[in-house]
Short mmCIF file of N, CA and C in Angstrom, two decimals:
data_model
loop_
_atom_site.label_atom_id
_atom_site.label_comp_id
_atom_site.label_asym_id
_atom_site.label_seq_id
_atom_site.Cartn_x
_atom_site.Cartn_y
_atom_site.Cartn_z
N UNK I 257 0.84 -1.19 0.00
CA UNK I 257 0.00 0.00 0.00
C UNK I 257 0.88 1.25 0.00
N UNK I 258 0.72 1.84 -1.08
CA UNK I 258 1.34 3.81 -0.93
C UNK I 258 0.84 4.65 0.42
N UNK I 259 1.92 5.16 0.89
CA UNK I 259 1.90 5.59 1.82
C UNK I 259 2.62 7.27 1.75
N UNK I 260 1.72 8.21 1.97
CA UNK I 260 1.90 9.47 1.80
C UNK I 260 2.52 10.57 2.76
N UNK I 261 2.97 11.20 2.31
CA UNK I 261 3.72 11.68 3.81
C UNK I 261 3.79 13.15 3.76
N UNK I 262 3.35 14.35 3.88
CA UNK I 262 3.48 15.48 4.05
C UNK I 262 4.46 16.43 4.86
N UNK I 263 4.94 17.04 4.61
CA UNK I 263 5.77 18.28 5.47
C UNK I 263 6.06 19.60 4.81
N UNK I 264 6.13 20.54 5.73
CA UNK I 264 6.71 21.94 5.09
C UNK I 264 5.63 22.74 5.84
N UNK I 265 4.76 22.44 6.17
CA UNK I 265 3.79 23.72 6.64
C UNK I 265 4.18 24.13 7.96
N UNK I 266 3.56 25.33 8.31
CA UNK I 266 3.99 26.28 9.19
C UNK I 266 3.05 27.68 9.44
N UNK I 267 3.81 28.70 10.54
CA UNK I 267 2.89 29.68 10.35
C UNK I 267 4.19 31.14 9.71
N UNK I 268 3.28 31.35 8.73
CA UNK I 268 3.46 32.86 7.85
C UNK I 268 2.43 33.81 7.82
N UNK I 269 3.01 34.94 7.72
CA UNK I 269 2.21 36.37 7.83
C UNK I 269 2.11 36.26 6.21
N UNK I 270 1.21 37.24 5.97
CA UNK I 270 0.20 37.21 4.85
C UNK I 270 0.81 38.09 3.88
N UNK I 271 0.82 37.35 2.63
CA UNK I 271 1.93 37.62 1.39
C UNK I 271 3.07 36.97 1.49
N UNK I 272 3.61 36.32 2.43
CA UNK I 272 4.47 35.40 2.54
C UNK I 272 4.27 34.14 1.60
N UNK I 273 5.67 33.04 1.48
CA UNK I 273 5.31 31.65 0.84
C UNK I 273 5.50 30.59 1.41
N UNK I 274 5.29 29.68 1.31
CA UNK I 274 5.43 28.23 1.82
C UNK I 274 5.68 26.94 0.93
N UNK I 275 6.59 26.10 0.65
CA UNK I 275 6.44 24.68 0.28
C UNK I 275 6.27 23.79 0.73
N UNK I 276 5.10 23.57 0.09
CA UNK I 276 5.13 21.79 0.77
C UNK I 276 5.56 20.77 0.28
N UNK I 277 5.52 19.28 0.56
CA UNK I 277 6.40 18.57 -0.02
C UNK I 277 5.49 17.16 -0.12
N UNK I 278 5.29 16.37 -0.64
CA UNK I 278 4.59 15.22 -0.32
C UNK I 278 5.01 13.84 -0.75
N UNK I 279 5.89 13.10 0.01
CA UNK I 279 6.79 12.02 -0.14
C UNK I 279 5.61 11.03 -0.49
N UNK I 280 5.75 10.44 -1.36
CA UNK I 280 4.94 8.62 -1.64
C UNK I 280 6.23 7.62 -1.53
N UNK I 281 5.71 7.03 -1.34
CA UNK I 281 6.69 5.33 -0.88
C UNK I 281 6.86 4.63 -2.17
N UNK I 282 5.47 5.26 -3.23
CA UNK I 282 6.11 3.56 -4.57
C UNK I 282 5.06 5.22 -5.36
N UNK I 283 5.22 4.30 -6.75
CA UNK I 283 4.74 4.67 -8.12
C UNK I 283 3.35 3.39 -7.77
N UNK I 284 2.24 4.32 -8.51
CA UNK I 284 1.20 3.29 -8.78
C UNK I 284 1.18 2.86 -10.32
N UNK I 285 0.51 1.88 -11.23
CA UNK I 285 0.36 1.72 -12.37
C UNK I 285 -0.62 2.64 -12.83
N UNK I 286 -0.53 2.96 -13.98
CA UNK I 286 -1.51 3.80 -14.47
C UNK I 286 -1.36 5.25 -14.50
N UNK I 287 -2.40 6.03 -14.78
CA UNK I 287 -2.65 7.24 -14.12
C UNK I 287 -2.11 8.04 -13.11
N UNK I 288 -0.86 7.59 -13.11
CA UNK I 288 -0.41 8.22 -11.59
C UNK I 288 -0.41 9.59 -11.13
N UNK I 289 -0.95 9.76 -10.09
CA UNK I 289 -0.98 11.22 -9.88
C UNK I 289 -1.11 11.57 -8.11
N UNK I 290 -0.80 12.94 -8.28
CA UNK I 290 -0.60 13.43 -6.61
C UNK I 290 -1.49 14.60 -6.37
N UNK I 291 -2.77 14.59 -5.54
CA UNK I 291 -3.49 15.96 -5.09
C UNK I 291 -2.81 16.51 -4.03
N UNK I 292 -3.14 17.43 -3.71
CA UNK I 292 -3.55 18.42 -2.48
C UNK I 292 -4.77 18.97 -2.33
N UNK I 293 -4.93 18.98 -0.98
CA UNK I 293 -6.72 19.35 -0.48
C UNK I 293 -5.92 20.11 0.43
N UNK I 294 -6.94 20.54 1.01
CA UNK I 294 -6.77 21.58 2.25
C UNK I 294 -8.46 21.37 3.23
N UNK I 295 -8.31 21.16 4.37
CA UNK I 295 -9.69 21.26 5.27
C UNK I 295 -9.30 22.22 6.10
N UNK I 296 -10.73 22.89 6.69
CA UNK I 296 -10.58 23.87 8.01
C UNK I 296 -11.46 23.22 8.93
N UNK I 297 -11.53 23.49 10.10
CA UNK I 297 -12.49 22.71 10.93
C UNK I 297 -13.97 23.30 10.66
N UNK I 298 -14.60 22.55 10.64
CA UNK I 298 -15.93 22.11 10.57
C UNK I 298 -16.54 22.33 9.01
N UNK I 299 -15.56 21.92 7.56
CA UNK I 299 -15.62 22.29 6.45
C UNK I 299 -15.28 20.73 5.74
N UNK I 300 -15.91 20.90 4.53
CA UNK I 300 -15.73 19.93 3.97
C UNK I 300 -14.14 19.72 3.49
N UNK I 301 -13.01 18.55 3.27
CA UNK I 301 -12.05 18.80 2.46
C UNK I 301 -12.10 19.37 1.16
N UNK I 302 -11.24 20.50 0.58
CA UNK I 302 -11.56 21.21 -0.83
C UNK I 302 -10.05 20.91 -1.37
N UNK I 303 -10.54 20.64 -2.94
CA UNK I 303 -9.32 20.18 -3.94
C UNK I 303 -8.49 21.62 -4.02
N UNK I 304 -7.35 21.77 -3.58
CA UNK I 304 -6.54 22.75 -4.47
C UNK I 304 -5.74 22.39 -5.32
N UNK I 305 -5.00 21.51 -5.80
CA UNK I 305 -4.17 21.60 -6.89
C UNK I 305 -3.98 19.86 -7.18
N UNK I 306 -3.13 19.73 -8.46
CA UNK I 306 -3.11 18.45 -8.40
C UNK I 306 -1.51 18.06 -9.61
N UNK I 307 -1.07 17.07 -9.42
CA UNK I 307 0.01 16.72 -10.37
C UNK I 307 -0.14 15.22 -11.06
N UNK I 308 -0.37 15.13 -12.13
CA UNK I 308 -0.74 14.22 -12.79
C UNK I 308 0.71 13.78 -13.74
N UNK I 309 1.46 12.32 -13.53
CA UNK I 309 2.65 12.18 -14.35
C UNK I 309 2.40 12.31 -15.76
N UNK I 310 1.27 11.70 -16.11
CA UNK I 310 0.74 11.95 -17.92
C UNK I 310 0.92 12.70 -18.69
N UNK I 311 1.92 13.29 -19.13
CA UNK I 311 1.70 14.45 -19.60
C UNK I 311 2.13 15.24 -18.98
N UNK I 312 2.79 15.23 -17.78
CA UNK I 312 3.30 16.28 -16.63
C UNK I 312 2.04 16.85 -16.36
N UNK I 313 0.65 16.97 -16.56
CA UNK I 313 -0.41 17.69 -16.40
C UNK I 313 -0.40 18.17 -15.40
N UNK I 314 -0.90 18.96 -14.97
CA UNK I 314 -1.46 20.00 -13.70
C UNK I 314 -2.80 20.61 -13.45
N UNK I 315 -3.57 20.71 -12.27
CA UNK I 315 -5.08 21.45 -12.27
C UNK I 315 -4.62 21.88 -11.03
N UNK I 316 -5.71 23.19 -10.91
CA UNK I 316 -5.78 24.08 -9.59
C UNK I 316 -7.36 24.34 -9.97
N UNK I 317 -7.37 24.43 -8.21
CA UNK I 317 -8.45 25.64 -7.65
C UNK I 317 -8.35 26.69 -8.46
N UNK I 318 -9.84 27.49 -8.59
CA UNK I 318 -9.64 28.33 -9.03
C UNK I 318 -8.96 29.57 -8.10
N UNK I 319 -9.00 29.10 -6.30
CA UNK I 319 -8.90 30.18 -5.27
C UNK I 319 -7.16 30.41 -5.23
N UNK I 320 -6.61 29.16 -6.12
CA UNK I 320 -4.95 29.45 -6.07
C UNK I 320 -4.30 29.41 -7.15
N UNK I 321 -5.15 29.70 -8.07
CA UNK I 321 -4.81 29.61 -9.62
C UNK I 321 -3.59 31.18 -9.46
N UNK I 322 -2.27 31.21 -9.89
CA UNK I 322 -1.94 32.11 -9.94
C UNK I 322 -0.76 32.24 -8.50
N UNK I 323 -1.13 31.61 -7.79
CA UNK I 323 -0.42 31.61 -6.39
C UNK I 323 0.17 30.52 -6.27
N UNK I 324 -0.53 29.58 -6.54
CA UNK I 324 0.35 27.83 -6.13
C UNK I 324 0.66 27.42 -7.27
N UNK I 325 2.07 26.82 -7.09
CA UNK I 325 2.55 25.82 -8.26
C UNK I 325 2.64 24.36 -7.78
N UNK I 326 2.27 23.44 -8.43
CA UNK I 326 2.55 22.00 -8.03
C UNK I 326 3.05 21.62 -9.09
N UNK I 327 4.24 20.97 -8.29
CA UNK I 327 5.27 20.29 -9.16
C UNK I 327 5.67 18.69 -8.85
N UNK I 328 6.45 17.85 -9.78
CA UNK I 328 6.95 16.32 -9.33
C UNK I 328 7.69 16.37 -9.54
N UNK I 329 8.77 15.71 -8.71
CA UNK I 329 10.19 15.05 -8.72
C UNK I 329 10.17 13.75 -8.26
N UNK I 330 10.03 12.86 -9.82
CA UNK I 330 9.87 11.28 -9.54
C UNK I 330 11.53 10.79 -8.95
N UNK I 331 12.37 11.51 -9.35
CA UNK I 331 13.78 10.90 -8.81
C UNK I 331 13.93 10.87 -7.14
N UNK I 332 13.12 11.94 -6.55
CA UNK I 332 12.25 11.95 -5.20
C UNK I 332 11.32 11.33 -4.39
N UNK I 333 10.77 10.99 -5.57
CA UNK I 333 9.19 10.34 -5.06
C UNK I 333 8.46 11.29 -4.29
N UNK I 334 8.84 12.46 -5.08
CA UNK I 334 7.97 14.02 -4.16
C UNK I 334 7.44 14.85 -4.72
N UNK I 335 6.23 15.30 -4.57
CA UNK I 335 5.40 16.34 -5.19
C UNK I 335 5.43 16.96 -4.31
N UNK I 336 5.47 18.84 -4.81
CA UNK I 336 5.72 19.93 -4.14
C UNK I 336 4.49 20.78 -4.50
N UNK I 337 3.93 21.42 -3.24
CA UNK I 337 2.95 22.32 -3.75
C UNK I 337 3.71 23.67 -3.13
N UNK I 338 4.08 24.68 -4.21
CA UNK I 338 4.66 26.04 -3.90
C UNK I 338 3.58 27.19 -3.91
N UNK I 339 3.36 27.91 -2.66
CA UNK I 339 2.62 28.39 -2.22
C UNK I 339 2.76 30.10 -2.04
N UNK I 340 2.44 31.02 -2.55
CA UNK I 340 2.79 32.02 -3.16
C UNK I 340 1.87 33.26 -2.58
N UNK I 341 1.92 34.29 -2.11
CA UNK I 341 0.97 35.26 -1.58
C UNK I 341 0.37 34.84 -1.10
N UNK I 342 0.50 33.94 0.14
CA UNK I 342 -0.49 33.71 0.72
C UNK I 342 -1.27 34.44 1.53
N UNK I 343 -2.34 33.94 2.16
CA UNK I 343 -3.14 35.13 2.92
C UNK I 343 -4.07 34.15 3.49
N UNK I 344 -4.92 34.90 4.85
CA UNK I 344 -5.38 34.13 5.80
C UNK I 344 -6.66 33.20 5.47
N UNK I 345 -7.13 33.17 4.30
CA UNK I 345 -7.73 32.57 3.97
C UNK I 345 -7.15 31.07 3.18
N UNK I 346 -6.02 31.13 3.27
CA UNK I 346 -5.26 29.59 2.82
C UNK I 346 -5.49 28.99 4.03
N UNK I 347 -4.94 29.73 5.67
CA UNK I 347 -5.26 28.73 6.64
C UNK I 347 -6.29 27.10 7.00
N UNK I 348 -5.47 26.46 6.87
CA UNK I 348 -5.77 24.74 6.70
C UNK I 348 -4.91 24.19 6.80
N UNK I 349 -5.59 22.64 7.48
CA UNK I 349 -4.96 21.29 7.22
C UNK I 349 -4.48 20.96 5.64
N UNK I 350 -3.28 20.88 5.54
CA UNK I 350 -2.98 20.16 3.69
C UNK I 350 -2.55 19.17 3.63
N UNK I 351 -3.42 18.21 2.80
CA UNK I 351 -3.46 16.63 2.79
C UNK I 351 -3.13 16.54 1.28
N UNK I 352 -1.94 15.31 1.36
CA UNK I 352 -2.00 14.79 -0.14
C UNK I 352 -2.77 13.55 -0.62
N UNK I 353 -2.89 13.73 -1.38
CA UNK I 353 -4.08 11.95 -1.83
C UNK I 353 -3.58 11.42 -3.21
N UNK I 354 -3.68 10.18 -3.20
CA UNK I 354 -3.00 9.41 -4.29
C UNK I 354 -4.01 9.39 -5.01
N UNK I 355 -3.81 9.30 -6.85
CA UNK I 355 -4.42 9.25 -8.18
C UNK I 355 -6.10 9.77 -7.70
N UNK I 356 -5.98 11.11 -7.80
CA UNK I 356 -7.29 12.06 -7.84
C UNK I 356 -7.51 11.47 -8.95
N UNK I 357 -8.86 11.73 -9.32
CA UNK I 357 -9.74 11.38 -10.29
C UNK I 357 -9.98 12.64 -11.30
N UNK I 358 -9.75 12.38 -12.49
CA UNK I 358 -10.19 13.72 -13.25
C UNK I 358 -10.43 12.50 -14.73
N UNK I 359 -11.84 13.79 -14.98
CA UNK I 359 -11.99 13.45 -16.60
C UNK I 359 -12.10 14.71 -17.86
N UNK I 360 -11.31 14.40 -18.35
CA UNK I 360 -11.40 15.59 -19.67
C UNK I 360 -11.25 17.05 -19.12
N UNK I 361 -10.06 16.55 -18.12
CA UNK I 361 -9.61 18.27 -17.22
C UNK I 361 -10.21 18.58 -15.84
N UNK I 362 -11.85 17.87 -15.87
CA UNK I 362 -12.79 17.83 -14.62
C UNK I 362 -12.17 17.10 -13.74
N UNK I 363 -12.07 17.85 -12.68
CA UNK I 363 -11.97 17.06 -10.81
C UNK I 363 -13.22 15.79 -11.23
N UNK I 364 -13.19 15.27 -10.41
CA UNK I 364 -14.22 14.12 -10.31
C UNK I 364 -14.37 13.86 -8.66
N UNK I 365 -13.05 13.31 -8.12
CA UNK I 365 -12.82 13.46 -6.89
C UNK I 365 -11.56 13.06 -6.11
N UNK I 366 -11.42 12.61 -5.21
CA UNK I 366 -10.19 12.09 -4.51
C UNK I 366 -10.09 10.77 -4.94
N UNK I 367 -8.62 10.68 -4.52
CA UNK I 367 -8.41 9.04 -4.79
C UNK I 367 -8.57 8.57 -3.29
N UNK I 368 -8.64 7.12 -3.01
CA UNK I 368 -8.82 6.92 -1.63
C UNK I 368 -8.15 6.29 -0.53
N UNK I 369 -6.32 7.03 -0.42
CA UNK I 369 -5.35 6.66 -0.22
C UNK I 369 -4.59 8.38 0.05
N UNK I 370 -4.70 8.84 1.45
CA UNK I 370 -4.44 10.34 2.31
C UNK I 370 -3.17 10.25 3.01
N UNK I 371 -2.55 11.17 3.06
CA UNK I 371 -1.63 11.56 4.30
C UNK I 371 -1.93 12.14 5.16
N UNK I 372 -1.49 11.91 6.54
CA UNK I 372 -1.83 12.83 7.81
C UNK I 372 -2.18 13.85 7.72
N UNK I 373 -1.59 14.59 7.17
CA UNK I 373 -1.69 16.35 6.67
C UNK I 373 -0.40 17.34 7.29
N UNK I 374 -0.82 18.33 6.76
CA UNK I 374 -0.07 19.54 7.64
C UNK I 374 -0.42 20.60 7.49
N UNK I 375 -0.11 21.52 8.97
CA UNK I 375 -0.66 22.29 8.88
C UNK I 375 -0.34 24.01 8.39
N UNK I 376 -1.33 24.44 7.71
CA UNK I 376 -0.80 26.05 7.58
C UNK I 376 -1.74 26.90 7.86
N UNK I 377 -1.11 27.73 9.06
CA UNK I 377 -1.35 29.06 9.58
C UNK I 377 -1.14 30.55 8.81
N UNK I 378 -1.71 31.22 8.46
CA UNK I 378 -1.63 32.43 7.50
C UNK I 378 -2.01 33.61 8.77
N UNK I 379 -1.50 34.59 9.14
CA UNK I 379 -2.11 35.55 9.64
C UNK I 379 -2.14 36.82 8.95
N UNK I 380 -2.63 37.67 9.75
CA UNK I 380 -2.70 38.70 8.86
C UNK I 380 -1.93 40.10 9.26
#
């Protein structure tokens, strides 16, 4: 079983950046790919970005389109989500999830295989 591992979060004042980092243990067959979500307490988890090996593809939120970059380094086994102007409304748990689901560019949903998370604090 892939096993996901998160780090890099922290607390930053607002317009500041952050990377995160998200270690996997193996390559899956197929489709391989790496999300990021973000939850706040008492909120549903929401997709922000995603790295798909296919193609090197990439999708974002529209709330970090412009601010976050997600990137892969398979020689790593690490996907990076680079986090850019942030501001207190990024504040959340950030979870990575193995082979998100997308069709024809569309989210669909999570895959069903999470990391602990981590956390980021934004103030203002």
């Amino acid at each position: 079983q892939v096993q996901l591992t998160e780090s890099g979060g922290g607390m930053v004042q607002a317009g500041e950046s952050l990377k995160l980092s998200c270690t996997y243990s193996q390559r899956t067959f197929g489709n391989f790919g790496i999300g990021w979500f973000r939850q706040v307490p008492g909120k549903q988890r929401q997709f922000v970005a995603a790295f798909i090996w296919s193609g090197d593809s990439t999708y974002y939120a529209d709330s970090v389109k412009g601010r976050f970059t997600i990137s892969g380094d398979n020689a790593k086994n690490t996907v990076y989500l680079q986090m850019n102007n942030l501001t207190p409304e990024d504040t959340a748990v950030y979870y990575c999830n193995l082979d998100p689901n997308f069709l024809g560019g569309r989210f669909l949903g999570p895959g069903a295989t999470w990391g602990r998370g981590t956390g980021v604090t934004v103030s203002s």
